[in-house]
Amino acid sequence: MRGVGLILCCLATAASGWLNSNVERRIDASNAIVRTITTITALNNDDAASDEYEFVIPESNVSSIAKLNVKADKTDLKFKETSRKDGYVYYTTYLKTKVPSKGQVVLKIRRSMVGALRPLPPVVKQGENQFVDYLDNAYFLSPYPTAKQITTCKLASSTVESFSKVPPPVVNKGDTITFGEYRDIPAMKEVPLRVHYMNNKPFMKATTLKRVIEVSMWGNLAVEEWYSIENHGAKLKGTFSRLDYQRPGRSAPSSFTSLHAHLPAQASDIYFRDDIGNISTSRIGPVEKETKEVVFTQRFPLFGGWKTRFYFGYNLPLEKVLSQNGAMNKLVVPYASPVKDLWVEDMTVEVILPEGVPVPEVFVGGSPITDFTVEYRSTYLDFSGRTVVIIKDTTLASPERSEELEILFKFATKDLLWEPIYLVVAFMTLFTSIIFFSRIIG
C-alpha cells in the first residue's frame, strides 16, 4: 500500500514539479533559541529541468526568524521572498544548476527562531523550575507533497509534562521526541505539534546593543559594546531572597548571572563595567581555535522580567583585522555580538574610521549593503571630523549571525603625518610666542 501511495503522490505532484521524496527535520529546542535543520531530498517530477525550488513559512513566524539559510552540497544558495497569500510566505530558492526530469537534489534549510518558546506557567517562584511550551507543525510545511518524513525534537531536559501524540507514531526517549516516520503527506498539510517541558537555560534578550569599533591607523582597534539585557523567561513570583539564593540546593534555576562571550585570541585590556563602575567578577579562559572565552558575571542574578545594563570593551592589534593595498584598506571584524545564545532585538554598529576617509563600501557576510548612514565626528586634533559608518539591524541571534563585517576605504599612509605636523607647528608657535613676548617684556 505504501508503494501505491508513493506512486499516487508522484502523479499528484506532476503538475507542481517537485516531490519531497524524503524529509528529515531536526529541531533543537534545548536553549532559548530554537534551531531547525531540515534536510530535503527533492525529486524533479516535471517533464522539464528546473533550477527553482519553493519553500513556505507561516507569516506569523517570519518576524521571529533570526537566521534563514539554504544549502546544497555545502554551498549557500540564494533565495528570496516571492509572494504572501493565505497567511503564508513563499520563498524561491535558486539552484546552482538545473535538475533534469526525474533527477534529485538534496537541500538543507537552517532556521533559527527567537521567542518561539512560551513560558508556561508565565510566573514561577524563586526556587521553582521553568517550563516552556513549544508549538510547531508535525509535518514539514511545503507546497509540494512529501513521500516520507521523520522529525526529531531535542529538548533541554528529560522532564516532559506533555507532548502531542497525534499523528502517530510518536516516541519519547529521554530528552528527545521522535515524530514519525510519516508517509504520503499532501502539500500544505498542517497538524499541530506541541511539547511542554522543563527548560532552565538562560533566556537572554538584548533589547538594545550598541557596538562601537574605532580604528586607529597607528596600530590599534578599540571595541566597546553596550548592552541592555532582559531575562525574557518566566517572571519571578513574589520577592527575591538573597539568603535562599545563597543556600546550597536552594538556588534559582530559571535565573542567570553570567554571559559567555568568545573574543578574538589577541584581545587585550578587557574591561567589564555597569552604571555603578567596574565589575571585577569576569573570568578569561584559555585560547582555543583562535578565540578566548570570557565569562562576564553580573552583580546580581537576573530573574524573568528583570533587566540590567552594562558594557565591555577590549583592544586588538590593527594588523589582525586590517589589510592594505596601496591607499585601499580592508577592515574585517565580526558583525554581531560575541555573547553566546543571545537574542538581540535592536543592534547599532558604529565603525569610526580615520579623518578624511570618503564614503566607504560596506559588506556583511560577503554581500554589499547600502542601508547604512555616514556621519562625521570630531575627536582630538580633527578638523573635518572622523568618518563614522552606522549600521542598524533587528532580530539577531548569536552565534547565528557570525558573518564578517567588511569595510573598504581609502586612506593613504602619508595622511598619518598630518596630526604630528599639527602638533609640531602648534608647539613651535607656542614656544616662539613665549620667546618673543618674554624678550619684549624683558
Coordinates of C-alpha atoms in Angstrom, one line a residue:
M1 CA 0.0 0.0 0.0
R2 CA 2.9 2.4 0.8
G3 CA 4.3 1.8 -2.7
V4 CA 0.9 2.6 -4.2
G5 CA 0.6 5.7 -2.1
L6 CA 4.0 6.9 -3.3
I7 CA 3.0 6.4 -6.9
L8 CA -0.2 8.3 -6.4
C9 CA 1.8 11.0 -4.6
C10 CA 4.2 11.3 -7.6
L11 CA 1.2 11.5 -10.0
A12 CA -0.4 14.2 -7.9
T13 CA 2.7 16.3 -8.0
A14 CA 3.4 16.1 -11.7
A15 CA 1.8 19.4 -12.2
S16 CA 3.6 21.1 -9.4
G17 CA 7.1 19.9 -10.5
W18 CA 8.7 18.7 -7.3
L19 CA 8.2 15.8 -4.9
N20 CA 9.9 15.7 -1.4
S21 CA 10.9 12.1 -1.6
N22 CA 12.5 12.2 1.9
V23 CA 12.5 14.9 4.6
E24 CA 14.4 14.8 7.9
R25 CA 13.8 17.5 10.4
R26 CA 16.0 18.1 13.5
I27 CA 14.6 20.6 15.9
D28 CA 16.9 21.8 18.7
A29 CA 14.8 23.3 21.5
S30 CA 17.4 22.8 24.2
N31 CA 18.1 26.5 24.5
A32 CA 16.1 29.7 24.4
I33 CA 16.7 29.9 20.6
V34 CA 15.0 27.2 18.6
R35 CA 17.2 25.9 15.7
T36 CA 15.8 23.7 13.0
I37 CA 17.7 21.9 10.3
T38 CA 15.5 20.3 7.5
T39 CA 17.2 18.0 5.0
I40 CA 15.1 17.6 1.9
T41 CA 15.7 15.1 -0.9
A42 CA 13.7 16.7 -3.7
L43 CA 12.7 14.8 -6.9
N44 CA 12.0 16.8 -10.0
N45 CA 8.8 15.2 -11.2
D46 CA 8.3 17.6 -14.0
D47 CA 9.0 16.9 -17.7
A48 CA 11.4 19.8 -17.9
A49 CA 14.6 20.6 -16.0
S50 CA 14.3 23.1 -13.2
D51 CA 16.6 25.3 -11.1
E52 CA 14.0 26.7 -8.7
Y53 CA 12.5 25.2 -5.5
E54 CA 9.9 26.8 -3.3
F55 CA 9.5 26.5 0.5
V56 CA 7.0 28.1 2.8
I57 CA 7.0 29.7 6.3
P58 CA 3.8 30.8 8.2
E59 CA 3.6 34.6 8.0
S60 CA 3.2 34.7 11.8
N61 CA 6.7 33.2 12.2
V62 CA 8.6 35.4 9.8
S63 CA 9.3 38.3 12.3
S64 CA 10.8 35.8 14.8
I65 CA 13.4 34.4 12.3
A66 CA 16.9 35.4 13.4
K67 CA 18.7 33.3 10.7
L68 CA 17.5 31.6 7.5
N69 CA 19.9 29.7 5.3
V70 CA 19.6 27.2 2.4
K71 CA 22.4 25.0 1.2
A72 CA 23.0 22.3 -1.4
D73 CA 26.3 20.3 -1.4
K74 CA 27.6 22.6 1.5
T75 CA 27.2 25.6 -0.8
D76 CA 24.9 28.6 0.1
L77 CA 22.1 29.1 -2.2
K78 CA 20.3 32.4 -3.0
F79 CA 16.6 32.7 -2.2
K80 CA 14.1 35.4 -1.9
E81 CA 10.5 36.0 -0.9
T82 CA 8.2 35.8 -3.9
S83 CA 4.7 36.1 -2.5
R84 CA 2.4 36.2 0.5
K85 CA -1.0 34.6 0.5
D86 CA -3.4 32.9 2.9
G87 CA -1.2 33.6 5.9
Y88 CA 2.0 32.0 4.3
V89 CA 5.2 33.5 2.9
Y90 CA 6.6 31.7 -0.1
Y91 CA 10.3 31.7 -0.9
T92 CA 12.0 30.6 -4.1
T93 CA 15.5 29.0 -3.9
Y94 CA 17.7 29.3 -6.9
L95 CA 19.8 26.1 -7.5
K96 CA 23.3 26.3 -8.9
T97 CA 22.4 24.0 -11.8
K98 CA 19.2 22.8 -13.4
V99 CA 18.0 19.5 -12.1
P100 CA 16.8 17.2 -15.0
S101 CA 13.5 15.5 -15.1
K102 CA 13.4 12.6 -12.6
G103 CA 16.7 14.0 -11.1
Q104 CA 17.2 14.7 -7.4
V105 CA 18.8 17.4 -5.3
V106 CA 19.5 17.5 -1.6
L107 CA 18.7 20.8 0.2
K108 CA 19.4 21.8 3.7
I109 CA 17.3 24.6 5.2
R110 CA 18.5 26.0 8.5
R111 CA 16.2 28.2 10.5
S112 CA 16.8 29.9 13.9
M113 CA 13.8 31.4 15.7
V114 CA 13.7 33.7 18.8
G115 CA 10.7 34.0 21.0
A116 CA 9.4 30.6 19.9
L117 CA 9.3 29.2 23.4
R118 CA 6.5 30.4 25.7
P119 CA 7.0 30.1 29.5
L120 CA 4.1 28.1 30.9
P121 CA 3.3 28.9 33.7
P122 CA 4.3 32.5 32.9
V123 CA 5.4 33.2 36.5
V124 CA 7.4 31.0 38.9
K125 CA 8.7 31.2 42.4
Q126 CA 12.4 31.7 43.1
G127 CA 13.3 28.1 43.7
E128 CA 11.0 26.6 41.0
N129 CA 11.9 25.2 37.6
Q130 CA 10.9 26.9 34.4
F131 CA 8.7 25.1 31.9
V132 CA 8.1 26.2 28.4
D133 CA 5.6 25.4 25.6
Y134 CA 6.8 24.8 22.1
L135 CA 4.3 24.8 19.1
D136 CA 5.1 23.7 15.6
N137 CA 3.7 21.7 12.7
A138 CA 4.1 18.0 12.9
Y139 CA 4.7 17.9 9.1
F140 CA 7.2 19.8 7.0
L141 CA 5.1 22.6 5.6
S142 CA 5.7 22.5 1.8
P143 CA 3.9 23.5 -1.4
Y144 CA 4.9 20.0 -2.7
P145 CA 3.7 16.6 -1.5
T146 CA 6.1 14.6 0.7
A147 CA 6.6 10.9 0.3
K148 CA 8.4 10.2 3.6
Q149 CA 9.3 12.3 6.7
I150 CA 10.7 12.0 10.2
T151 CA 11.2 14.7 12.8
T152 CA 13.3 14.6 16.0
C153 CA 13.0 17.2 18.7
K154 CA 15.9 17.7 21.1
L155 CA 14.8 19.2 24.5
A156 CA 16.6 20.9 27.3
S157 CA 15.8 18.1 29.7
S158 CA 14.1 14.8 30.0
T159 CA 11.3 16.3 32.2
V160 CA 8.4 16.4 29.8
E161 CA 5.0 17.4 31.1
S162 CA 3.1 16.6 27.9
F163 CA 3.6 16.3 24.1
S164 CA 1.4 15.7 21.0
K165 CA 0.8 12.0 20.3
V166 CA -1.1 12.6 17.1
P167 CA -0.3 11.8 14.3
P168 CA 1.3 8.5 15.4
P169 CA 3.9 7.1 15.8
V170 CA 5.4 9.4 18.4
V171 CA 8.2 8.1 20.7
N172 CA 9.7 10.0 23.7
K173 CA 13.1 8.7 24.8
G174 CA 14.9 10.9 27.4
D175 CA 15.3 14.4 26.2
T176 CA 14.4 13.5 22.6
I177 CA 11.0 13.1 21.0
T178 CA 10.7 11.4 17.5
F179 CA 7.7 12.2 15.4
G180 CA 7.1 9.7 12.5
E181 CA 8.0 8.2 10.2
Y182 CA 5.2 9.7 8.2
R183 CA 4.2 8.7 4.6
D184 CA 2.4 10.3 1.7
I185 CA 1.8 13.8 3.1
P186 CA -0.2 16.1 0.9
A187 CA 1.1 19.6 0.1
M188 CA 0.5 22.3 2.8
K189 CA -0.7 19.7 5.3
E190 CA -0.8 21.0 8.9
V191 CA -1.2 19.2 12.2
P192 CA -0.4 21.0 15.4
L193 CA 2.7 19.8 17.3
R194 CA 3.1 20.8 21.0
V195 CA 5.7 20.0 23.6
H196 CA 5.6 21.2 27.2
Y197 CA 8.9 20.6 29.0
M198 CA 11.4 21.9 31.6
N199 CA 13.9 24.4 30.2
N200 CA 16.1 26.3 32.7
K201 CA 18.6 27.6 30.1
P202 CA 19.2 31.3 30.2
F203 CA 16.6 33.3 28.3
M204 CA 18.8 36.2 27.5
K205 CA 17.5 39.1 25.3
A206 CA 19.3 42.3 24.5
T207 CA 16.6 44.9 23.9
T208 CA 19.4 47.2 22.6
L209 CA 23.0 46.6 21.6
K210 CA 25.4 49.3 20.5
R211 CA 28.8 48.2 19.2
V212 CA 31.4 50.9 18.7
I213 CA 34.5 49.9 16.7
E214 CA 37.2 52.6 16.5
V215 CA 40.1 52.3 14.0
S216 CA 43.4 54.0 14.8
M217 CA 45.8 53.8 11.9
W218 CA 48.6 54.0 14.5
G219 CA 48.1 50.2 15.1
N220 CA 45.1 49.7 17.3
L221 CA 41.4 48.7 17.1
A222 CA 39.2 49.6 20.1
V223 CA 35.9 47.7 20.5
E224 CA 33.2 48.7 23.0
E225 CA 29.8 47.1 23.3
W226 CA 26.9 48.5 25.3
Y227 CA 24.1 46.1 26.3
S228 CA 20.6 46.4 27.8
I229 CA 19.8 42.8 28.8
E230 CA 16.5 41.3 29.9
N231 CA 15.5 37.8 31.1
H232 CA 12.5 37.0 28.9
G233 CA 11.7 33.8 30.7
A234 CA 9.1 33.1 33.3
K235 CA 8.7 36.1 35.6
L236 CA 9.6 35.9 39.3
K237 CA 6.6 35.4 41.6
G238 CA 7.0 37.0 44.9
T239 CA 10.1 38.7 46.3
F240 CA 13.8 37.8 45.9
S241 CA 15.6 36.3 48.9
R242 CA 19.3 36.6 48.9
L243 CA 19.5 34.2 51.8
D244 CA 17.7 31.4 50.0
Y245 CA 19.7 32.1 46.9
Q246 CA 23.0 31.6 48.7
R247 CA 21.9 28.3 50.4
P248 CA 23.1 25.1 48.8
G249 CA 20.4 23.4 46.8
R250 CA 18.1 26.5 47.1
S251 CA 19.2 28.5 44.1
A252 CA 17.0 29.9 41.4
P253 CA 17.3 27.6 38.4
S254 CA 15.5 29.9 35.9
S255 CA 17.8 32.9 36.6
F256 CA 21.2 33.6 35.3
T257 CA 24.2 35.6 36.4
S258 CA 26.8 35.0 33.7
L259 CA 27.2 35.7 30.0
H260 CA 29.7 33.8 27.9
A261 CA 31.5 35.7 25.1
H262 CA 34.0 34.4 22.6
L263 CA 36.5 37.2 21.9
P264 CA 39.5 37.1 19.4
A265 CA 42.6 35.4 20.9
Q266 CA 44.6 38.7 20.5
A267 CA 42.0 40.7 22.6
S268 CA 43.8 42.6 25.4
D269 CA 42.9 45.2 28.1
I270 CA 39.5 43.6 28.6
Y271 CA 37.2 45.5 30.9
F272 CA 33.6 45.0 32.2
R273 CA 31.5 47.8 33.7
D274 CA 28.0 48.9 34.5
D275 CA 26.3 52.1 35.8
I276 CA 28.0 51.7 39.2
G277 CA 31.5 51.2 37.9
N278 CA 34.0 48.4 37.2
I279 CA 32.8 44.8 37.7
S280 CA 35.8 42.5 38.7
T281 CA 34.0 39.2 38.6
S282 CA 34.7 38.4 35.0
R283 CA 36.9 35.4 34.0
I284 CA 39.1 34.8 30.9
G285 CA 39.6 31.3 29.7
P286 CA 42.4 29.8 27.6
V287 CA 42.8 30.4 23.9
E288 CA 41.0 27.8 21.8
K289 CA 40.6 27.8 18.0
E290 CA 41.8 31.4 17.7
T291 CA 39.3 32.7 20.3
K292 CA 39.2 33.1 24.1
E293 CA 36.1 32.6 26.2
V294 CA 35.3 35.4 28.6
V295 CA 32.7 34.9 31.3
F296 CA 31.1 38.1 32.4
T297 CA 29.4 37.6 35.8
Q298 CA 27.0 40.3 36.9
R299 CA 26.5 41.8 40.4
F300 CA 23.1 40.1 40.9
P301 CA 21.1 37.2 39.3
L302 CA 18.7 38.1 36.6
F303 CA 15.2 36.7 37.0
G304 CA 12.4 36.7 34.5
G305 CA 11.4 40.2 33.6
W306 CA 14.5 41.7 35.3
K307 CA 16.8 44.0 33.3
T308 CA 20.3 45.2 33.6
R309 CA 22.7 47.4 31.6
F310 CA 26.5 47.0 31.2
Y311 CA 29.3 47.4 28.7
F312 CA 32.6 45.8 28.0
G313 CA 35.5 46.5 25.7
Y314 CA 38.9 45.4 24.5
N315 CA 41.7 46.3 22.2
L316 CA 43.1 44.4 19.2
P317 CA 46.3 44.8 17.1
L318 CA 45.1 46.5 13.9
E319 CA 47.3 44.2 11.8
K320 CA 45.0 41.3 12.7
V321 CA 41.9 42.9 11.2
L322 CA 43.2 45.4 8.6
S323 CA 44.9 44.6 5.2
Q324 CA 46.3 47.3 2.9
N325 CA 46.9 47.5 -0.8
G326 CA 48.3 50.9 -1.5
A327 CA 45.7 53.5 -0.5
M328 CA 42.9 50.9 -0.2
N329 CA 42.3 49.4 3.2
K330 CA 40.1 46.4 4.1
L331 CA 38.8 46.1 7.6
V332 CA 37.3 42.7 8.6
V333 CA 35.6 42.3 12.0
P334 CA 32.7 40.2 13.4
Y335 CA 29.3 41.7 12.6
A336 CA 27.1 40.6 15.6
S337 CA 27.5 40.1 19.3
P338 CA 30.1 37.6 20.6
V339 CA 27.8 36.7 23.5
K340 CA 26.6 33.1 23.2
D341 CA 22.9 32.3 22.7
L342 CA 21.8 35.9 22.9
W343 CA 18.7 37.3 21.2
V344 CA 19.2 40.9 20.0
E345 CA 16.1 42.9 19.3
D346 CA 17.8 46.1 18.1
M347 CA 21.5 46.5 17.2
T348 CA 23.5 49.5 16.1
V349 CA 27.1 49.2 14.8
E350 CA 29.3 52.3 14.6
V351 CA 32.6 52.0 12.9
I352 CA 34.8 55.1 13.4
L353 CA 37.3 55.5 10.5
P354 CA 40.2 57.9 10.2
E355 CA 39.6 61.6 9.3
G356 CA 39.4 62.3 5.6
V357 CA 38.1 58.9 4.6
P358 CA 35.4 59.2 1.8
V359 CA 32.2 57.2 2.0
P360 CA 33.4 53.5 2.1
E361 CA 32.0 50.3 0.7
V362 CA 30.3 48.0 3.3
F363 CA 29.7 44.2 3.1
V364 CA 28.0 41.9 5.6
G365 CA 28.6 38.2 5.0
G366 CA 30.2 38.9 1.6
S367 CA 27.1 40.8 0.3
P368 CA 27.2 44.5 -0.2
I369 CA 24.8 46.7 1.8
T370 CA 23.6 50.2 1.1
D371 CA 21.2 50.9 4.0
F372 CA 23.8 52.5 6.3
T373 CA 24.4 56.1 7.2
V374 CA 27.6 58.1 7.4
E375 CA 28.3 61.0 9.8
Y376 CA 31.4 62.9 10.8
R377 CA 32.5 63.1 14.4
S378 CA 35.3 65.4 15.7
T379 CA 37.8 63.9 18.1
Y380 CA 41.3 65.0 19.1
L381 CA 43.3 67.0 16.5
D382 CA 40.5 66.7 14.0
F383 CA 39.3 69.5 11.6
S384 CA 36.6 68.0 9.4
G385 CA 35.8 65.1 11.8
R386 CA 36.3 61.3 11.5
T387 CA 34.1 59.3 9.2
V388 CA 31.6 57.1 11.1
V389 CA 29.7 54.3 9.4
I390 CA 26.4 53.5 11.2
I391 CA 24.5 50.2 10.5
K392 CA 21.2 49.3 12.2
D393 CA 19.8 45.8 12.3
T394 CA 17.0 43.9 14.1
T395 CA 16.1 40.4 15.3
L396 CA 19.5 38.8 15.5
A397 CA 20.8 35.7 17.4
S398 CA 24.3 34.7 18.4
P399 CA 26.2 32.8 17.1
E400 CA 23.8 32.6 14.1
R401 CA 24.8 35.9 12.7
S402 CA 28.5 35.0 12.7
E403 CA 29.1 36.8 9.4
E404 CA 32.0 39.2 9.0
L405 CA 31.6 42.9 8.5
E406 CA 33.9 44.2 5.8
I407 CA 34.6 47.8 5.1
L408 CA 36.7 49.0 2.2
F409 CA 38.0 52.6 2.5
K410 CA 40.7 54.8 1.1
F411 CA 43.4 56.2 3.3
A412 CA 47.0 56.8 2.3
T413 CA 49.7 56.1 4.9
K414 CA 51.2 59.6 4.3
D415 CA 48.0 61.1 5.7
L416 CA 49.1 59.9 9.2
L417 CA 51.7 62.7 9.1
W418 CA 49.2 65.5 9.3
E419 CA 48.5 65.2 13.1
P420 CA 52.2 65.1 14.1
I421 CA 52.7 68.1 11.8
Y422 CA 49.8 69.9 13.5
L423 CA 51.4 69.2 16.9
V424 CA 54.9 70.4 15.8
V425 CA 53.5 73.6 14.3
A426 CA 51.4 74.3 17.4
F427 CA 54.2 73.8 19.8
M428 CA 56.6 75.8 17.7
T429 CA 54.2 78.6 17.5
L430 CA 53.6 78.4 21.3
F431 CA 57.3 78.4 22.1
T432 CA 58.2 81.1 19.6
S433 CA 55.5 83.3 21.0
I434 CA 56.8 82.7 24.5
I435 CA 60.3 83.6 23.5
F436 CA 59.2 86.6 21.5
F437 CA 57.0 88.1 24.3
S438 CA 59.5 87.3 27.0
R439 CA 62.2 89.3 25.2
I440 CA 59.8 92.2 24.6
I441 CA 58.8 92.3 28.2
G442 CA 62.4 91.9 29.3

